[in-house]
XYZ file of C-alpha atoms in Angstrom:
427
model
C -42.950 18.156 -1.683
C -41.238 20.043 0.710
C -38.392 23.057 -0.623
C -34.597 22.550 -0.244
C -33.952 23.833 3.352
C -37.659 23.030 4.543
C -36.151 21.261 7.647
C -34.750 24.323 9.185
C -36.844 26.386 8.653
C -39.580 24.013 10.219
C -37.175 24.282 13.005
C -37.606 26.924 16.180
C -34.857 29.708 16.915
C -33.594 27.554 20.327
C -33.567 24.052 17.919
C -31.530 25.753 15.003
C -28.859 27.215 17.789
C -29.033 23.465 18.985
C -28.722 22.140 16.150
C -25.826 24.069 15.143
C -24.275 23.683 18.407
C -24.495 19.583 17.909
C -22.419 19.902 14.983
C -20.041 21.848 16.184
C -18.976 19.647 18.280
C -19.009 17.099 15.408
C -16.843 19.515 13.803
C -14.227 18.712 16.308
C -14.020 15.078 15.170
C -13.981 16.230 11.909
C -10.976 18.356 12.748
C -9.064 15.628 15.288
C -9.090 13.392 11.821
C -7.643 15.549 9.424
C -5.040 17.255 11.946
C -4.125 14.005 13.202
C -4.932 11.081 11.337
C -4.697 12.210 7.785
C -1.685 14.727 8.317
C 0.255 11.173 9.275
C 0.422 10.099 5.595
C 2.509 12.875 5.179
C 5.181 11.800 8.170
C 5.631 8.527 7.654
C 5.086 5.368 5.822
C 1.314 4.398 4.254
C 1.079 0.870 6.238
C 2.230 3.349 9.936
C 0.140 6.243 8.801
C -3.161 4.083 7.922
C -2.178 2.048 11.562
C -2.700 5.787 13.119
C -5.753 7.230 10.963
C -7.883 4.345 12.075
C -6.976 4.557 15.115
C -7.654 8.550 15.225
C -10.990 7.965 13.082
C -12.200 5.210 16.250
C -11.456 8.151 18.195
C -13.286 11.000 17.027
C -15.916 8.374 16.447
C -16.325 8.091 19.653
C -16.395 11.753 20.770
C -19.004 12.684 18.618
C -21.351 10.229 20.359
C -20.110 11.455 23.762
C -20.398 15.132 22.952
C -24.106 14.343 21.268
C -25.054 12.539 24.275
C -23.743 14.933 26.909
C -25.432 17.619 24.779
C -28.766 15.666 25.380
C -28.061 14.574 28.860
C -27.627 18.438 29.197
C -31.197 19.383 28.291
C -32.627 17.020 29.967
C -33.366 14.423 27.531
C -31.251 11.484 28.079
C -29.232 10.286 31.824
C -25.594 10.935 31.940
C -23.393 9.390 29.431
C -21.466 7.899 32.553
C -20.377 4.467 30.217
C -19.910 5.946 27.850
C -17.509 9.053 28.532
C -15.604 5.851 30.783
C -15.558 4.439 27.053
C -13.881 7.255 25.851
C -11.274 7.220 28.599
C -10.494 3.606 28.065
C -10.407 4.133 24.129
C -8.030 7.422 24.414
C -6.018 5.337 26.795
C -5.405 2.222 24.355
C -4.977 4.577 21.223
C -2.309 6.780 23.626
C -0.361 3.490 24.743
C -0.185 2.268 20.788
C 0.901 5.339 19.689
C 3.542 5.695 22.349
C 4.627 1.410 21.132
C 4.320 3.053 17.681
C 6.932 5.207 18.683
C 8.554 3.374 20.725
C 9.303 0.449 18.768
C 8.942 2.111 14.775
C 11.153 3.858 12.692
C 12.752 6.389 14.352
C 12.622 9.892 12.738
C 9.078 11.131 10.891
C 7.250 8.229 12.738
C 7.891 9.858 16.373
C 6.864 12.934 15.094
C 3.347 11.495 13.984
C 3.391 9.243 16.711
C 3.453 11.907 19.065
C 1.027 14.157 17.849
C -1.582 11.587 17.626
C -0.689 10.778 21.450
C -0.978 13.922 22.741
C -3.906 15.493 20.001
C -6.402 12.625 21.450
C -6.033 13.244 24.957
C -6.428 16.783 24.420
C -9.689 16.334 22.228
C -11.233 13.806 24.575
C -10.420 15.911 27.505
C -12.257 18.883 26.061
C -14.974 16.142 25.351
C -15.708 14.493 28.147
C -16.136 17.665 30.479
C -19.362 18.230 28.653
C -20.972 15.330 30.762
C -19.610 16.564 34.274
C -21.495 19.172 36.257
C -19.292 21.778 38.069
C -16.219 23.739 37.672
C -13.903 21.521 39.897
C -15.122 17.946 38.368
C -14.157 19.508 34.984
C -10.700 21.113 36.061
C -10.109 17.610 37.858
C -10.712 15.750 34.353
C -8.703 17.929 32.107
C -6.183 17.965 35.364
C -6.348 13.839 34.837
C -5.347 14.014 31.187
C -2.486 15.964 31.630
C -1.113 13.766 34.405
C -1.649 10.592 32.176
C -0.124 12.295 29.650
C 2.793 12.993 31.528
C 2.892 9.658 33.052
C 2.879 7.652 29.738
C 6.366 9.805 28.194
C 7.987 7.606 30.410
C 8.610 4.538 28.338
C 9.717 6.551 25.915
C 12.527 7.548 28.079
C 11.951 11.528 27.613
C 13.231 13.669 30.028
C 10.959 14.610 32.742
C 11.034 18.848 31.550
C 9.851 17.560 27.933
C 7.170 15.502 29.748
C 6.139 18.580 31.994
C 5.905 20.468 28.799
C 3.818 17.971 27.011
C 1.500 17.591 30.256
C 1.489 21.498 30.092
C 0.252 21.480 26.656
C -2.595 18.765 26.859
C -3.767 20.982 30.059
C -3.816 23.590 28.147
C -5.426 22.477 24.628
C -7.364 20.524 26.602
C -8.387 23.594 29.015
C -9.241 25.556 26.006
C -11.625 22.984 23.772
C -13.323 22.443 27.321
C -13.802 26.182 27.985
C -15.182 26.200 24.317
C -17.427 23.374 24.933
C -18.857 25.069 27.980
C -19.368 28.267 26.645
C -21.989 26.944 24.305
C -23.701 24.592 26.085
C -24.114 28.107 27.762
C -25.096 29.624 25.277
C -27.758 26.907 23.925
C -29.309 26.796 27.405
C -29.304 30.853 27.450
C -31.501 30.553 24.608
C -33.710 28.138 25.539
C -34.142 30.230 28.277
C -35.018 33.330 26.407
C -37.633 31.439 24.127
C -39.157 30.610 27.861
C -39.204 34.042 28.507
C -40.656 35.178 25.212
C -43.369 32.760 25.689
C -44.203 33.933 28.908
C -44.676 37.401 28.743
C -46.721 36.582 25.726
C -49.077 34.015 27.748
C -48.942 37.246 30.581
C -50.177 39.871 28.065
C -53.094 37.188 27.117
C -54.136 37.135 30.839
C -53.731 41.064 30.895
C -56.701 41.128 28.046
C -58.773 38.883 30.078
C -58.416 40.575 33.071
C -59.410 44.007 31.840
C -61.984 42.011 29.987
C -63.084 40.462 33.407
C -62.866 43.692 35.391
C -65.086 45.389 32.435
C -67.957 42.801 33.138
C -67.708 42.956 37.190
C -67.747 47.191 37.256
C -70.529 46.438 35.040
C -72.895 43.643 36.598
C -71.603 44.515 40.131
C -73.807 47.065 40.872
C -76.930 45.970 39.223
C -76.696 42.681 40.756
C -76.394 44.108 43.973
C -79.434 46.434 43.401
C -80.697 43.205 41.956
C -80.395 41.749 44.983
C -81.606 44.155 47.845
C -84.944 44.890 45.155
C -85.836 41.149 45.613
C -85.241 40.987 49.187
C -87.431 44.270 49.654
C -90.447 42.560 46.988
C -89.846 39.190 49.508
C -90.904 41.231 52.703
C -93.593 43.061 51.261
C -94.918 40.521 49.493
C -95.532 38.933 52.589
C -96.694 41.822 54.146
C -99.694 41.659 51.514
C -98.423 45.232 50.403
C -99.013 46.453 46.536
C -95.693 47.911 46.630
C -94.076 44.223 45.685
C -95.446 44.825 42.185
C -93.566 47.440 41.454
C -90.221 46.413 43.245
C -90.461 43.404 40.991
C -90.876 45.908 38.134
C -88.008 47.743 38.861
C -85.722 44.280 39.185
C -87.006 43.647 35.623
C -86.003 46.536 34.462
C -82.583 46.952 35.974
C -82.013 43.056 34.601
C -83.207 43.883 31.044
C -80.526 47.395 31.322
C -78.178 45.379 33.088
C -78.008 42.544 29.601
C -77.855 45.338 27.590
C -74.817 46.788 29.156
C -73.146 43.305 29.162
C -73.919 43.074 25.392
C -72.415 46.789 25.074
C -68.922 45.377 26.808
C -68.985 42.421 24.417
C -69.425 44.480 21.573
C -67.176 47.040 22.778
C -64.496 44.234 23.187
C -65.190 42.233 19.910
C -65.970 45.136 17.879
C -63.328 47.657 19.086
C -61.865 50.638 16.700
C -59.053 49.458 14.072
C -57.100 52.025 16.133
C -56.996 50.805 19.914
C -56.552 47.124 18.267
C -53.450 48.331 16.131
C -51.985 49.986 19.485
C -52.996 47.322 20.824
C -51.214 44.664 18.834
C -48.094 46.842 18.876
C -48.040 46.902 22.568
C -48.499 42.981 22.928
C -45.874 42.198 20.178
C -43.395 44.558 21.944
C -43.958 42.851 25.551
C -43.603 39.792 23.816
C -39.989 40.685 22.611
C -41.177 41.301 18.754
C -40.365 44.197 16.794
C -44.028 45.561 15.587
C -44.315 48.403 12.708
C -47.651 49.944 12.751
C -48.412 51.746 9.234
C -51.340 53.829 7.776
C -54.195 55.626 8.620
C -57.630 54.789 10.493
C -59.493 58.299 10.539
C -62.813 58.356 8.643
C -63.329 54.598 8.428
C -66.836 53.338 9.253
C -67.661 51.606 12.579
C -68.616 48.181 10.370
C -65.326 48.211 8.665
C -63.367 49.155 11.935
C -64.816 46.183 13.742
C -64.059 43.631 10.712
C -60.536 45.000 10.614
C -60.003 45.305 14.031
C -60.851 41.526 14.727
C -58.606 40.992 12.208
C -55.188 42.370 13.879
C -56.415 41.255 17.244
C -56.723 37.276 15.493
C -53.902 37.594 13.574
C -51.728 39.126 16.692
C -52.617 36.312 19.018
C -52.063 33.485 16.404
C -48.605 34.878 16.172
C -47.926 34.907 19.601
C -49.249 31.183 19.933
C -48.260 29.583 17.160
C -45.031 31.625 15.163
C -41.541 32.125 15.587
C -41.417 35.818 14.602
C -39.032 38.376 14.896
C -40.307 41.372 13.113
C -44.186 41.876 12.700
C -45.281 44.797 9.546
C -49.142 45.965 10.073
C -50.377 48.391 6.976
C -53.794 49.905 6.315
C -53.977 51.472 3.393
C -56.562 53.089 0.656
C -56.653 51.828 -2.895
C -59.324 51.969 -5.585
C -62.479 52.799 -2.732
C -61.335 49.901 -0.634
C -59.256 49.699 2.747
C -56.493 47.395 2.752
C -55.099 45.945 5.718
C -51.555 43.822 5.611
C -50.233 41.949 8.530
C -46.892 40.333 7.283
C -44.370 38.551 10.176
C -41.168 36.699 9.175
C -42.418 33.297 11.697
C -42.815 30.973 8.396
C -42.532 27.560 9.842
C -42.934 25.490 7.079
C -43.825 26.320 3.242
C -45.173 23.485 1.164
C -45.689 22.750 -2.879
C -44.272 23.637 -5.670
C -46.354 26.718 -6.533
C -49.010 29.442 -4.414
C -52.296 27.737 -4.387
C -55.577 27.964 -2.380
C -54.837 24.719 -0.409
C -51.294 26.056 0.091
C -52.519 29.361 1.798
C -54.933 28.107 3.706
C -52.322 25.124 4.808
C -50.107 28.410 6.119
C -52.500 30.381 7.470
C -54.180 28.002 9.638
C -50.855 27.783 11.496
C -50.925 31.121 12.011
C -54.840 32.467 12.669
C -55.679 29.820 15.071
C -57.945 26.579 14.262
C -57.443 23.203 12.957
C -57.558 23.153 9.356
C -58.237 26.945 8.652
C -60.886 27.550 11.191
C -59.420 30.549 11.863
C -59.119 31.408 8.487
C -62.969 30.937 8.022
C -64.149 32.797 11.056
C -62.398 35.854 9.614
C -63.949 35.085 6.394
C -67.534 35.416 8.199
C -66.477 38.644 9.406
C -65.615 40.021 6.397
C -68.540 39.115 4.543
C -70.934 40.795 6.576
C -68.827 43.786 5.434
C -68.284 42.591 1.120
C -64.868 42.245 2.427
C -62.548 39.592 1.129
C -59.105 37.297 3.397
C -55.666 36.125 1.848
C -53.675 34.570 3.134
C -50.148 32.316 2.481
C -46.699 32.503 1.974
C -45.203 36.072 0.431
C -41.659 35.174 -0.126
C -38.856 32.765 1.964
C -39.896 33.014 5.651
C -42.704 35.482 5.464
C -46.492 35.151 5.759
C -48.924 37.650 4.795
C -52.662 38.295 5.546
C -54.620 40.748 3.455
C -57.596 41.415 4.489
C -59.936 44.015 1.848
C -62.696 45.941 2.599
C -65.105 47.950 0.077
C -65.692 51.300 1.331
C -68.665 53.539 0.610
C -68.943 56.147 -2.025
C -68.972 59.061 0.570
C -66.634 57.441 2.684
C -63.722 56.104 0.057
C -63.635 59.996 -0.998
C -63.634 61.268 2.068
C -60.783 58.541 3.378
C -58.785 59.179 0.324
C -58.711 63.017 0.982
C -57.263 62.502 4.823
C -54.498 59.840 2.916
C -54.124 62.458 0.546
């Protein structure tokens, strides 16, 4: 059973600004009801006032679903609302031309009052509206430019004089002018970002490929050479081979040789690269977090620490690192080694919770979060660390440690000459 809340927080950074952006612009219905419909109970009489609520309510109705559309239409998701914003011109129209009858033809006094402000309030809202499905700042000055006019252009039934119906055209351009600039500015805002999330992804992807091509470059400065010497040996043991000469022997000794040195330097670079120090992988990790636009705090210290315990613990902040990269939304990213009771401790906490499930911290619940978060299906990940660590009596936790925050502990027994020797440098 999932927590109050789960849903946003299962929910990336660019989908919660989206998501709050969408109902925003709901919020604008919201407000277009209450300021215009529901205020009219207090102008006039209940049969007039309901006549105008409904008719404000069909309204703001039908904004929302523009403004949702247009928001999809502007990420790509949906074609332009065309109909539909048409919809919304025809529907201000009608509820504009009954309001100004309403007027026209009703009690005169309070009635003209709420009469009026529903006739100008929609045209302003569905001005502001409708530019969110229009591309381009002259196409959206021309439709809030269009409201005003018909604004102006309907006072004259009403028999108003022409500067009051300049000054109401004035004010729907510039209500109108102002809830489009407002629009605009978000979708702005949402699409800035999405853009940034792009970003962040990339220059994580780009400090993946960095690893592999120092990795790469690592094994070609190492087989080049021998290969080539590889190479011209053979070629030499071909011609004298031929020749009948004894000498072919010992070329072909000497190309065994320089093959059997040549897998044992490749098997150095491997081990160099999955057994590095705990040191170069925690600068490490801090350097790749920081490219990738994540604050990364790098506490404790690594001096004294055995080469078996390095490795364990160095695999596990160079696992842990990339799983946040791939699969978290974090911000902030807290690595700790520390001593306690003749073990090493190391902590790698990040706030990129995306979900957290049951009622209560459990096994299946830890390895349900981690798995999202050290690579795998299922906990894979989770398990392949656990191999690493056992070669080493070490022992993996991982799960949930508090609202939005995941934690991996990995421990690692030291020995007795070592733990005192490690505690006196902590000391």
């Amino acid at each position: 059973m999932r927590r109050p809340g789960g849903w946003w927080r299962t929910k990336s950074t660019p989908e919660k600004v989206e998501t709050y952006t969408r109902w925003s612009f709901h919020f604008f219905g919201v407000i277009e009801v209450f300021a215009l419909g529901v205020s009219a109970y207090g102008r006039t009489g209940a049969g007039l006032a309901t006549v105008l609520c409904l008719l404000v309510v069909a309204h703001a109705a039908v904004c929302m679903l523009v403004s949702s559309r247009a928001l999809d239409w502007t990420r790509g998701r949906r074609p332009q609302p065309v109909r539909l914003m048409w919809t919304l011109v025809v529907v201000s129209a009608v509820v504009s031309t009954t309001a100004v009858v309403i007027a026209e033809r009703g009690p005169a006094g309070e009635v003209e009052t709420a009469a009026g402000s529903v006739y100008g309030g929609v045209l302003c809202f569905a001005a502001g509206v409708i530019t969110l499905g229009v591309s381009g700042r002259r196409r959206m000055v021309a439709v809030v430019g269009g409201f005003a006019v018909g604004a102006g252009l309907l006072t004259f039934p009403l028999e108003m004089p022409v500067l009051a119906s300049v000054v109401l055209a004035g004010l729907v351009m510039v209500t109108g002018g102002f809830l489009a600039i407002t629009s605009i500015f978000s979708l702005w805002l949402l699409n800035a970002v999405y853009a940034l999330d792009d970003a962040k992804e990339t220059r994580a992807r780009l400090a993946v490929a960095e690893e592999r091509l120092r990795f790469g470059r690592d094994l070609h400065d190492v087989m080049g050479r021998n290969l080539a010497v590889i190479a011209l040996k053979s070629e030499l043991a071909v011609q004298l081979s031929r020749r009948g000469r004894p000498e072919a022997v010992e070329q072909m000794i000497e190309v065994q040789r320089i093959a059997q040195e040549s897998q044992r330097e490749v098997r150095d670079v491997v081990r160099g690269y999955r057994e590095a120090a705990l040191e170069v992988e925690l600068a490490g990790a801090r350097g790749v977090l920081t490219a990738a636009g994540i604050t990364a705090k790098v506490t404790g210290e690594t001096a004294g620490l055995p080469a078996e315990v390095q490795s364990a613990l160095g695999w596990v902040v160079r696992e842990a690192t990339t799983n946040v990269l791939r699969h978290g939304d974090a911000k902030k990213v807290a690595v700790t080694v520390r001593m306690s009771g003749g073990r090493v401790v190391l902590t790698v906490e990040n706030d990129g919770v995306a979900e957290t499930t049951g009622d209560g911290p459990s096994a299946d619940t830890a390895d349900t979060a981690g798995s999202a978060h050290t690579g795998g299906s299922g906990g894979s990940g989770l398990a392949g660390l656990r191999e690493r660590l056992s070669a080493v009596d070490g022992t993996l936790e991982a799960g949930p440690a508090g609202r939005g925050v995941f934690r991996l502990t990995a421990a690692v027994p030291l020995p007795d000459a070592t733990a005192g020797a490690a505690l006196e440098v902590a000391s």
